[in-house]
Structure formats: structure tokens, C-alpha cells
Short mmCIF file of C-alpha atoms in Angstrom, two decimals:
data_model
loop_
_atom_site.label_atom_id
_atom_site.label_comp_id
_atom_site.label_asym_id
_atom_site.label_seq_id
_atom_site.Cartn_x
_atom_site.Cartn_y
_atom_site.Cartn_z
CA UNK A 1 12.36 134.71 -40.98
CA UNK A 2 13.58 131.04 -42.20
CA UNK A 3 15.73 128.99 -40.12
CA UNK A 4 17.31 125.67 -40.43
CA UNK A 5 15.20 123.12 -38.52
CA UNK A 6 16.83 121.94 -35.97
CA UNK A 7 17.52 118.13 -35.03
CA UNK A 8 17.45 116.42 -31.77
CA UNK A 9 20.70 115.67 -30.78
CA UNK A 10 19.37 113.22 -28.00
CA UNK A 11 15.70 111.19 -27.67
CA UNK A 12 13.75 113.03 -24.68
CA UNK A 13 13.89 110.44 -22.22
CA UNK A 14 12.63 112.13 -19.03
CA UNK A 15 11.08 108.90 -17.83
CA UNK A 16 14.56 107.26 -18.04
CA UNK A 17 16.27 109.80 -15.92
CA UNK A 18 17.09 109.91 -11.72
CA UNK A 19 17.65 112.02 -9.61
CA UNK A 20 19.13 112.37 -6.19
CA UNK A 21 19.39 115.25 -3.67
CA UNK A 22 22.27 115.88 -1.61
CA UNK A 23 22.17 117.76 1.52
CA UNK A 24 25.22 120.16 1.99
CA UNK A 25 26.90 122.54 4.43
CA UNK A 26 29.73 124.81 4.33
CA UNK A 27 31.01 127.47 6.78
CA UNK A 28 27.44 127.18 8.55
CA UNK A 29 25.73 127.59 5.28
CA UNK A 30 22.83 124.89 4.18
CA UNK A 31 22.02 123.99 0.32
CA UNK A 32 21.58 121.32 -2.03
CA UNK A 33 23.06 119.65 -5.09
CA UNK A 34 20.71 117.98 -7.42
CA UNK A 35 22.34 114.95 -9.69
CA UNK A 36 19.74 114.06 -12.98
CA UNK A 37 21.61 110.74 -14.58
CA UNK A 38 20.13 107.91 -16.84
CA UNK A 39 18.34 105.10 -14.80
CA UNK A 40 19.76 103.04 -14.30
CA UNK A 41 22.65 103.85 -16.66
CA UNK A 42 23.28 100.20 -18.08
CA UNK A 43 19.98 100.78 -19.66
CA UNK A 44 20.69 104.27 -21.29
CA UNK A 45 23.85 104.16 -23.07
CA UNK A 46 24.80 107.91 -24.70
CA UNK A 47 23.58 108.60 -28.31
CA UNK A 48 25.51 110.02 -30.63
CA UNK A 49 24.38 113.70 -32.76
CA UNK A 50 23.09 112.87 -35.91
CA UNK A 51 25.13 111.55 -38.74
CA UNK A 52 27.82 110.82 -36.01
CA UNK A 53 29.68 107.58 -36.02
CA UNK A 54 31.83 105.88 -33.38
CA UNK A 55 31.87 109.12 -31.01
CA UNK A 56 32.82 108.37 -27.41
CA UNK A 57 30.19 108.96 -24.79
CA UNK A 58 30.91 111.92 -22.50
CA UNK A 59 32.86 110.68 -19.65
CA UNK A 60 33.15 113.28 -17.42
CA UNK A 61 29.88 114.82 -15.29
CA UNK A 62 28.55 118.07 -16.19
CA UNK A 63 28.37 120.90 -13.65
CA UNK A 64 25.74 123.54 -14.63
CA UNK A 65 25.90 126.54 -12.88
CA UNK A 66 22.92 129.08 -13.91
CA UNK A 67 22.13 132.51 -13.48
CA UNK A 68 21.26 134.58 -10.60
CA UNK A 69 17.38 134.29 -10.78
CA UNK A 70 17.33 130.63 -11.38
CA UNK A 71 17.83 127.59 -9.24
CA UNK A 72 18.65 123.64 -9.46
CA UNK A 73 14.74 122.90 -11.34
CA UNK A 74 15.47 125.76 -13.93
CA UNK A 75 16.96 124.01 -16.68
CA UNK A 76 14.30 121.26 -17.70
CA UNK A 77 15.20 121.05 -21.49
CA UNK A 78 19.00 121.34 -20.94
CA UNK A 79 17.87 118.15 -18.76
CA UNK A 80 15.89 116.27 -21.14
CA UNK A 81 18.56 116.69 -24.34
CA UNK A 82 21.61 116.07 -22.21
CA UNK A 83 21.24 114.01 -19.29
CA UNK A 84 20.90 111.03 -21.19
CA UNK A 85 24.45 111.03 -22.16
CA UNK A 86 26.24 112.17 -18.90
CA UNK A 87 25.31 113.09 -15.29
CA UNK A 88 24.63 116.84 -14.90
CA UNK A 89 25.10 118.69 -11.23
CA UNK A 90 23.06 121.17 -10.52
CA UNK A 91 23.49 123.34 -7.02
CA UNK A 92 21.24 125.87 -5.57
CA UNK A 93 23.92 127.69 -4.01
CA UNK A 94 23.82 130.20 -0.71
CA UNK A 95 21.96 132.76 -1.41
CA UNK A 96 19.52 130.70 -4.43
CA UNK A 97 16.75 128.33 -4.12
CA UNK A 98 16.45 126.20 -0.94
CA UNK A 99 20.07 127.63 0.20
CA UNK A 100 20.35 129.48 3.21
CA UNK A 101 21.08 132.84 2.38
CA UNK A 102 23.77 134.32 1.46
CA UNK A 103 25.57 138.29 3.44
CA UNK A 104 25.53 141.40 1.24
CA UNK A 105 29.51 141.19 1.59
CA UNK A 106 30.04 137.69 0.44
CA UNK A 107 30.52 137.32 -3.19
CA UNK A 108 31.78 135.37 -6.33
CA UNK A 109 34.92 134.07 -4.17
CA UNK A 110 32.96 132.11 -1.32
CA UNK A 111 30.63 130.66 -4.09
CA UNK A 112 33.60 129.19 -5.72
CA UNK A 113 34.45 127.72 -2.84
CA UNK A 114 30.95 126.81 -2.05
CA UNK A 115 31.07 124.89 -5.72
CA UNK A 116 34.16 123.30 -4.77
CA UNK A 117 32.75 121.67 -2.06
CA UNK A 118 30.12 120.22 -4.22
CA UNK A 119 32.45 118.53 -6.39
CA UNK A 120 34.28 117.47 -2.76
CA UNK A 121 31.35 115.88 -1.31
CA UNK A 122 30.41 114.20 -4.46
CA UNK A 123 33.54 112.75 -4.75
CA UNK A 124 33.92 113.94 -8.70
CA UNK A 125 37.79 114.43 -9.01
CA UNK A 126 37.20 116.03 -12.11
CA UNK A 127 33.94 117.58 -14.09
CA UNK A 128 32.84 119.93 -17.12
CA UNK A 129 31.55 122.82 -16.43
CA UNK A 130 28.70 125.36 -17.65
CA UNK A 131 28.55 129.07 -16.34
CA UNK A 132 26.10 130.88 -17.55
CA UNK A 133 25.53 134.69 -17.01
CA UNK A 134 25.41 135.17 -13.27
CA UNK A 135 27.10 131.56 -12.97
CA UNK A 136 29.80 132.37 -15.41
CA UNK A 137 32.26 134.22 -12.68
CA UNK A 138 31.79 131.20 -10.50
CA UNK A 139 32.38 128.56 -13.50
CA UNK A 140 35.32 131.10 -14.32
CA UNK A 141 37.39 131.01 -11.03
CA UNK A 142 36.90 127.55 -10.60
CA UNK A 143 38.53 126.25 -13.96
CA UNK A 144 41.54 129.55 -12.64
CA UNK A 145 42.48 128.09 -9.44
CA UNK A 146 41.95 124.40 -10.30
CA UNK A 147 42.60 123.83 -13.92
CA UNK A 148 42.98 119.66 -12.92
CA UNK A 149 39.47 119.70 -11.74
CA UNK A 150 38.10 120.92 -15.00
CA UNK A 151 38.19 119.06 -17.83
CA UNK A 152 36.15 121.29 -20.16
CA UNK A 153 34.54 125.04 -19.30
CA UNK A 154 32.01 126.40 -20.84
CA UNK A 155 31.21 130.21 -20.48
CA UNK A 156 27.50 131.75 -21.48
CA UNK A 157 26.34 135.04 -21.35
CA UNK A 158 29.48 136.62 -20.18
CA UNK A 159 31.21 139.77 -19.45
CA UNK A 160 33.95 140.97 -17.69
CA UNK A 161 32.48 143.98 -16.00
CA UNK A 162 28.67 144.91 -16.54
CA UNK A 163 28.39 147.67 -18.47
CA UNK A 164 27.74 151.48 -17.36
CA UNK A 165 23.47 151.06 -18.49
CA UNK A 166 22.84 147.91 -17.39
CA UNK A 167 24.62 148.83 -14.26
CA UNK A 168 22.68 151.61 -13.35
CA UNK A 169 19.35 150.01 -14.36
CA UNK A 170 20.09 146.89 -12.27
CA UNK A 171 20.68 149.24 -9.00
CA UNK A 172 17.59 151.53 -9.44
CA UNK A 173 15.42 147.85 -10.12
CA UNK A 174 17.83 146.66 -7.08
CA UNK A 175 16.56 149.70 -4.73
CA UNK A 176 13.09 149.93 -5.88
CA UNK A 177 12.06 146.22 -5.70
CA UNK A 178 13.82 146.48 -1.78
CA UNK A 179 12.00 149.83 -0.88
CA UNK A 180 8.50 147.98 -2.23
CA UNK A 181 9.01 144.77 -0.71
CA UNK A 182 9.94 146.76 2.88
CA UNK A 183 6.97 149.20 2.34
CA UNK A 184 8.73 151.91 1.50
CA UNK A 185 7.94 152.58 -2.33
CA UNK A 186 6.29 155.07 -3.60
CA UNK A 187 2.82 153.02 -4.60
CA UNK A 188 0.21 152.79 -2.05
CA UNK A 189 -1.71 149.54 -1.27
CA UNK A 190 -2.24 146.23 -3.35
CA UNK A 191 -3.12 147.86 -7.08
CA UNK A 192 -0.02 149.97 -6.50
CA UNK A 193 1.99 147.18 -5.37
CA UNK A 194 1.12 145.34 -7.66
CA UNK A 195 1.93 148.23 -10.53
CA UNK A 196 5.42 148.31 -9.26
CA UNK A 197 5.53 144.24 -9.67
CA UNK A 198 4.75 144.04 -12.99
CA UNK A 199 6.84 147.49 -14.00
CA UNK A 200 9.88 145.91 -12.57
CA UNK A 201 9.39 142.60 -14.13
CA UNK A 202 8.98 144.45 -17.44
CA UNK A 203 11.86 146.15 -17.17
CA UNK A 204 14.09 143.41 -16.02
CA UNK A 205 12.65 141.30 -18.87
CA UNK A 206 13.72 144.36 -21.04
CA UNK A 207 17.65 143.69 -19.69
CA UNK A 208 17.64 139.97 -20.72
CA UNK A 209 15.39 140.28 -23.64
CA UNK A 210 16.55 141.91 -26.78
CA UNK A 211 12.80 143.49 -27.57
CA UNK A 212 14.92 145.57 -30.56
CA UNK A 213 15.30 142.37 -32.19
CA UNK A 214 12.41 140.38 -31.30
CA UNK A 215 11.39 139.61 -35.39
CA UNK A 216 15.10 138.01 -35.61
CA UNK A 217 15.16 136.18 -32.49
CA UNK A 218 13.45 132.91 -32.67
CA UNK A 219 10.86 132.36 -29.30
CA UNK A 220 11.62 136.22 -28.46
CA UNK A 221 7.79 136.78 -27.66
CA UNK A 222 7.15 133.46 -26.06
CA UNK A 223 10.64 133.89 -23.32
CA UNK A 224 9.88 137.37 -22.53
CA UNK A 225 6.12 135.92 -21.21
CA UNK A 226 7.52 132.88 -19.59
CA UNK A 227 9.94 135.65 -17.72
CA UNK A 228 7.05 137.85 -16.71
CA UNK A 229 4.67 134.92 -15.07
CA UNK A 230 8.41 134.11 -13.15
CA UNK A 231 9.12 136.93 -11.90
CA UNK A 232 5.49 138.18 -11.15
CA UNK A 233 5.43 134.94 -9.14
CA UNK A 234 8.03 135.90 -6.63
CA UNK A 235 7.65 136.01 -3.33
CA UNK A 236 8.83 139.07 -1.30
CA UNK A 237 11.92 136.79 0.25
CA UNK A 238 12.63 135.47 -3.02
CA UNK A 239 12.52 139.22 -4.47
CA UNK A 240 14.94 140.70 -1.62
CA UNK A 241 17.56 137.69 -2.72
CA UNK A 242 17.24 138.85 -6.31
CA UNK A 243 18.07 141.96 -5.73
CA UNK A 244 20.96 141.01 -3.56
CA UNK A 245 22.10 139.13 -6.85
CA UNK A 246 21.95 141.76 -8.74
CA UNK A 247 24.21 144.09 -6.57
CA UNK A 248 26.60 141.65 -6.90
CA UNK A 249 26.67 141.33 -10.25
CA UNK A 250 27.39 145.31 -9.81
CA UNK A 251 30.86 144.15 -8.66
CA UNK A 252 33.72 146.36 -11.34
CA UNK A 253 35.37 142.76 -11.74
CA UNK A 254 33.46 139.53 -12.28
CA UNK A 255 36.39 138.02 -14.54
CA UNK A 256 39.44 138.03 -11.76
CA UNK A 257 42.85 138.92 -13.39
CA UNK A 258 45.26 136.50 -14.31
CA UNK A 259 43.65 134.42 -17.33
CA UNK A 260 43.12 130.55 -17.56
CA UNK A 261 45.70 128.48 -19.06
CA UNK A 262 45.27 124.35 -19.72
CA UNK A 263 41.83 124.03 -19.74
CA UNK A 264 39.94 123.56 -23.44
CA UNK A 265 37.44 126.33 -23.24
CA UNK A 266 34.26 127.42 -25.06
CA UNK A 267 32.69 131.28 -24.87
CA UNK A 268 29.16 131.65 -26.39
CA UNK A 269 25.97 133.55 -26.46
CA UNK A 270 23.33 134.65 -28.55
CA UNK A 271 24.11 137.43 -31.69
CA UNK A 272 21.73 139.86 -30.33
CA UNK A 273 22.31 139.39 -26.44
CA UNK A 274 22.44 142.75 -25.17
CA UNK A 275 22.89 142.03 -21.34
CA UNK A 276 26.53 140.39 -22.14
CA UNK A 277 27.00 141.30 -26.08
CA UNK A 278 29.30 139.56 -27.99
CA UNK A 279 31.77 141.77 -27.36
CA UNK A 280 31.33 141.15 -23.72
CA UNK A 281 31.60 137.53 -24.26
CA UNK A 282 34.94 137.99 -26.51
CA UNK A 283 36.67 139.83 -24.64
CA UNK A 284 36.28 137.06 -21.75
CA UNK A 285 37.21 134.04 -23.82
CA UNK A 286 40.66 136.73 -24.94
CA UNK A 287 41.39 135.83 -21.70
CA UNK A 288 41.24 132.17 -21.89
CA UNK A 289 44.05 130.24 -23.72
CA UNK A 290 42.85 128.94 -26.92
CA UNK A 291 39.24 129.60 -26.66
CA UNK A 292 37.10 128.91 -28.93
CA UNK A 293 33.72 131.77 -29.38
CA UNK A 294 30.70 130.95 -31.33
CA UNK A 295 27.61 133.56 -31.80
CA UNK A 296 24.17 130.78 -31.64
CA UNK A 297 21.76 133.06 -34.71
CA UNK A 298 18.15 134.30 -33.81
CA UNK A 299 18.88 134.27 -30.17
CA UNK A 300 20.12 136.57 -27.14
CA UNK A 301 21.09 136.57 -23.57
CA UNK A 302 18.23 134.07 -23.27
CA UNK A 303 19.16 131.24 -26.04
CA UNK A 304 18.54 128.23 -23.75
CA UNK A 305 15.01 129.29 -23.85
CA UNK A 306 14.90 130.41 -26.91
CA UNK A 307 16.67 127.98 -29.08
CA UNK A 308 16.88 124.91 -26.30
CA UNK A 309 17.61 122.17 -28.46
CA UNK A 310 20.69 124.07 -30.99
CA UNK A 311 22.09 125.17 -27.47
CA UNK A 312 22.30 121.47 -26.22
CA UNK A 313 23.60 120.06 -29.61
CA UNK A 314 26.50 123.17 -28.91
CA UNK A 315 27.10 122.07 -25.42
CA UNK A 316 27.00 118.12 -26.41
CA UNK A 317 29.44 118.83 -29.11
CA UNK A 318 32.03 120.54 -27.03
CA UNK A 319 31.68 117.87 -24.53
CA UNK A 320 32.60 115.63 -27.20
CA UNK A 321 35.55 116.97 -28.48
CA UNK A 322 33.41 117.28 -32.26
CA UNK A 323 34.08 120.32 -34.78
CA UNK A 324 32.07 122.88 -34.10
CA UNK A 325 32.90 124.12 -37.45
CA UNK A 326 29.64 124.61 -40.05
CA UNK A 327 27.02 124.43 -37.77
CA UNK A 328 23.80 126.17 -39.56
CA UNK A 329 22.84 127.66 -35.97
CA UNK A 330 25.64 129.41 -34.84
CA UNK A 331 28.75 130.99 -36.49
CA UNK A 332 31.85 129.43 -37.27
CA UNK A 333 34.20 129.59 -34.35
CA UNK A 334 37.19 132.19 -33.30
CA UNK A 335 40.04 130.62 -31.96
CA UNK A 336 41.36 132.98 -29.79
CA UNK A 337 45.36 133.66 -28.83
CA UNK A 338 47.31 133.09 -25.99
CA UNK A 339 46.20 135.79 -23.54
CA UNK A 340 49.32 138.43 -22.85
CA UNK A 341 49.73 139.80 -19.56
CA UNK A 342 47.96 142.76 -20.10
CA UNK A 343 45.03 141.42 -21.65
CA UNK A 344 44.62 138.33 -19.37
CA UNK A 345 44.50 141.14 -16.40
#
């Protein structure tokens, strides 16, 4: 496989960058908001992507909002490539992370308004904003309810409703890793325990990784590993709030009804992404009021991993307000219609 080497669209400046931790709590619930920026910032101004020219630096912050098995430290080389040019908020929300956690019968809705308080106690009238798989229904409602707040949403690794397979594999992985964790599964001692561990990370691993097209997606071998170590690594408290996550990603309606209107948009994932497919992830931005989709080649659910730095250039360009038109790493983009009624429900 040959693929267009990619360029840096910012200098990895880690030793440039701050960050600060902010203490929150809402409705009785404790968690944090982490804020990486350029220190100081008089000393870091934004760089352009290559062979740009007089582009204005991104103005507005960037909230990131990731999926349900990460938390505020997952997204080191998002970090690195993009921090430089604008602050980027990252929360481990209720039920993630340091949070407190989160009831079985509290869902997408209270972690919008969770997110909302973020963006409240930060005192940022107005922010970007990256949802990404278990993230995305969040990102979603926010830019729905308060189109003012948002001034650019970006969608990865979406889907309106899980589908059928991927539902039923997430509840049996759901109810297994539970019954193991709580004694109850079917292996006896620590080498059976430990049996279960690694056959549910390997089969979770199989939902996020596209294994069918592991000699077209670039890094394929070397994510899938990385996931393995992370979730053989999990502690029995931290295993019980995964599987909470996943239930409620079992929910028939992650996109609410109603569409998004006024609010520049951007849909994307990778070709072969098999959790959300592209179809998933089209038929959300159909929704959205002149969305634009993109495919990012030789990647899947898992492109930030996979293809890091062609994912930030995407995001940084969007942020920008640059073509995304001609990019050699990801197809040219859809602009989709206005949403009718029927669709947009």
C-alpha cells in the first residue's frame, strides 16, 4: 500500500504548552475540565498549514469531547498538532475519568447539560466543538439547543442509532465483563479471569477495529495493540463504568429529532469504520444543514490513532474556514441539503 506522506500541519511543541485543571460540580456531581493552551500565548502565535498564506489564527477554543472509554489525557497527538494554535477543553465528564459516577438512568441529556456547564464556568461564550463516537450525541445536542454557543461542530464516528450487531455484541460484552468483575462469570480463579479479560478486550478491539481491512488501513496492527494493553489495564471500577457506557450507547436514539440549523458543520470518519460506517456518519450530517462529509482513506472508527496527524490537518482546516476540497487523505467533500422534516426527525 502507498500513501501520500503526510505533512505536519503544526511544529510539536509540547514543551510550549499549559495546562490548567478546573474543579467542577453540577447537580451533586464532581469532575474536571482540563484546558492545554500555548505558554504563554504571546510567545506561540498559530502557524499556518503548509503552503498557506495570510490565514487567520483560530479564534474560538476547541471543545473535544471523546469517546466512552477515554478520558481528558486520551488525546496526546490531537494535543501536540493543535494546541498550538487554539486552546482545546477537554472534560472527564460524570461517569469518565476522575468524575464521580454517573446512574444507569442518566444519559446523553444530563451530559449535555453537564458540558454546558463547562463552557459556563469557563466563561467561553462561544466554542468549536469535536464529538467523537460516544461524544458525538453530546457534541450533537449541544450545537441543537444552543446554536449561538457553537461556532463550528465537528461530528466523528457517528451514527444515529447503533446498529442491530454491534448492539447485541456490546450488551453480551456489557453483561459478561459485569458478571466477571462481580464474580459471577463463568471462569474460575485468576487464569480464568484473566481468559475472560483478554477475550473481551479482543472482541471489543474487534468492534472499533476493522481487522477485515487491516492491509488498507494505515497503523491497523499497531491501534488494535495499543487498545488491548488499555483495556487489559482496567481496573474492575473502571470496567463496571465501561460497561455502563456501553448500555448507553444501546439507547434506539443517540441523534435527537429535530436537525441543526445555523451552525457550519463537518461529519467525518474513516472509509472502513465499521462501528459507525459511512453510512452511519451520512445519514447524521443529512440531518445537519449544509454539512459538509469527508471519508479520511486507510483508516476506520479509530483514525485519530491511526492517521493522527491527516486527522488534525482535517480538524485545523475546518477550524479555519480553508477548502477542504483535494486533500490526498480524505475524499472530496458532500455538501449535504437542507434537512426536511422527515429526514431531520
Amino acid at each position: 500500500m502507498t500513501l501520500s506522506p503526510a505533512v505536519d500541519p503544526v511544529p510539536v511543541a509540547a514543551g510550549l504548552l499549559h495546562e490548567q485543571h478546573v474543579p467542577l460540580c453540577w447537580r451533586g456531581l464532581r469532575y474536571t475540565a482540563r484546558v492545554v493552551r500555548p505558554d504563554p500565548p504571546e510567545h506561540a502565535p498559530a502557524p499556518s498549514p503548509p503552503g498557506d498564506t495570510g490565514t487567520p489564527a483560530v479564534t474560538e477554543p476547541l471543545l473535544l469531547l471523546g469517546g466512552a472509554l477515554q478520558d481528558m489525557y486520551s488525546w496526546p497527538r490531537l494535543e501536540r498538532r493543535i494546541a498550538p494554535c487554539t486552546p482545546i477543553v477537554l472534560v472527564d465528564l460524570p461517569g469518565t475519568g476522575t468524575a464521580d459516577d454517573l446512574a444507569p438512568d442518566q444519559g446523553f441529556d444530563l451530559l449535555t447539560e453537564a458540558t454546558l456547564h463547562v463552557l459556563d464556568r469557563l466563561a467561553l461564550p462561544r466554542v468549536n466543538v469535536l464529538g467523537t463516537s460516544y461524544g458525538a450525541p453530546i457534541a450533537y445536542r449541544i450545537a441543537q439547543r444552543h446554536p449561538d454557543r457553537v461556532a463550528r461542530l465537528l461530528l466523528a464516528g457517528t451514527t444515529r442509532r447503533v446498529s442491530a450487531p454491534v448492539r447485541a455484541l456490546l450488551r453480551e460484552v456489557a453483561d459478561h465483563l459485569e458478571a466477571v468483575v462481580r464474580g459471577r462469570g463463568p471462569a474460575a480463579g485468576d487464569a480464568g479471569r484473566g481468559a475472560d479479560r483478554r477475550e473481551n478486550a479482543e472482541r471489543l478491539v474487534d468492534v472499533l477495529i476493522n481487522k477485515g481491512a487491516r492491509e488498507r488501513v494505515e497503523q491497523s496492527d499497531a491501534a488494535r495493540r495499543l487498545l488491548c494493553r488499555q483495556f487489559l489495564r482496567t481496573s474492575p471500577a473502571e470496567t463496571l463504568r465501561n460497561a455502563a457506557c456501553h448500555r448507553r450507547l444501546l439507547d434506539a436514539d443517540l441523534i435527537p429529532g429535530g436537525g441543526i440549523r445555523g451552525v457550519p458543520a463537518l461529519v467525518f470518519t474513516g472509509e472502513h469504520d465499521i462501528t459507525t460506517t459511512p453510512d452511519d456518519n451520512r445519514s447524521v450530517a443529512a440531518t445537519i444543514e449544509g454539512a459538509a462529509f469527508v471519508l479520511l482513506r486507510h483508516a476506520d472508527h479509530m483514525a485519530h490513532l491511526e492517521r493522527d496527524r491527516e486527522y488534525a490537518e482535517l480538524v485545523l482546516r475546518f477550524l479555519r474556514d480553508l477548502p477542504l476540497d483535494g486533500l490526498p487523505f480524505c475524499t472530496d467533500p458532500e455538501y449535504l441539503p437542507r434537512p426536511s422534516a422527515r429526514r431531520a426527525g
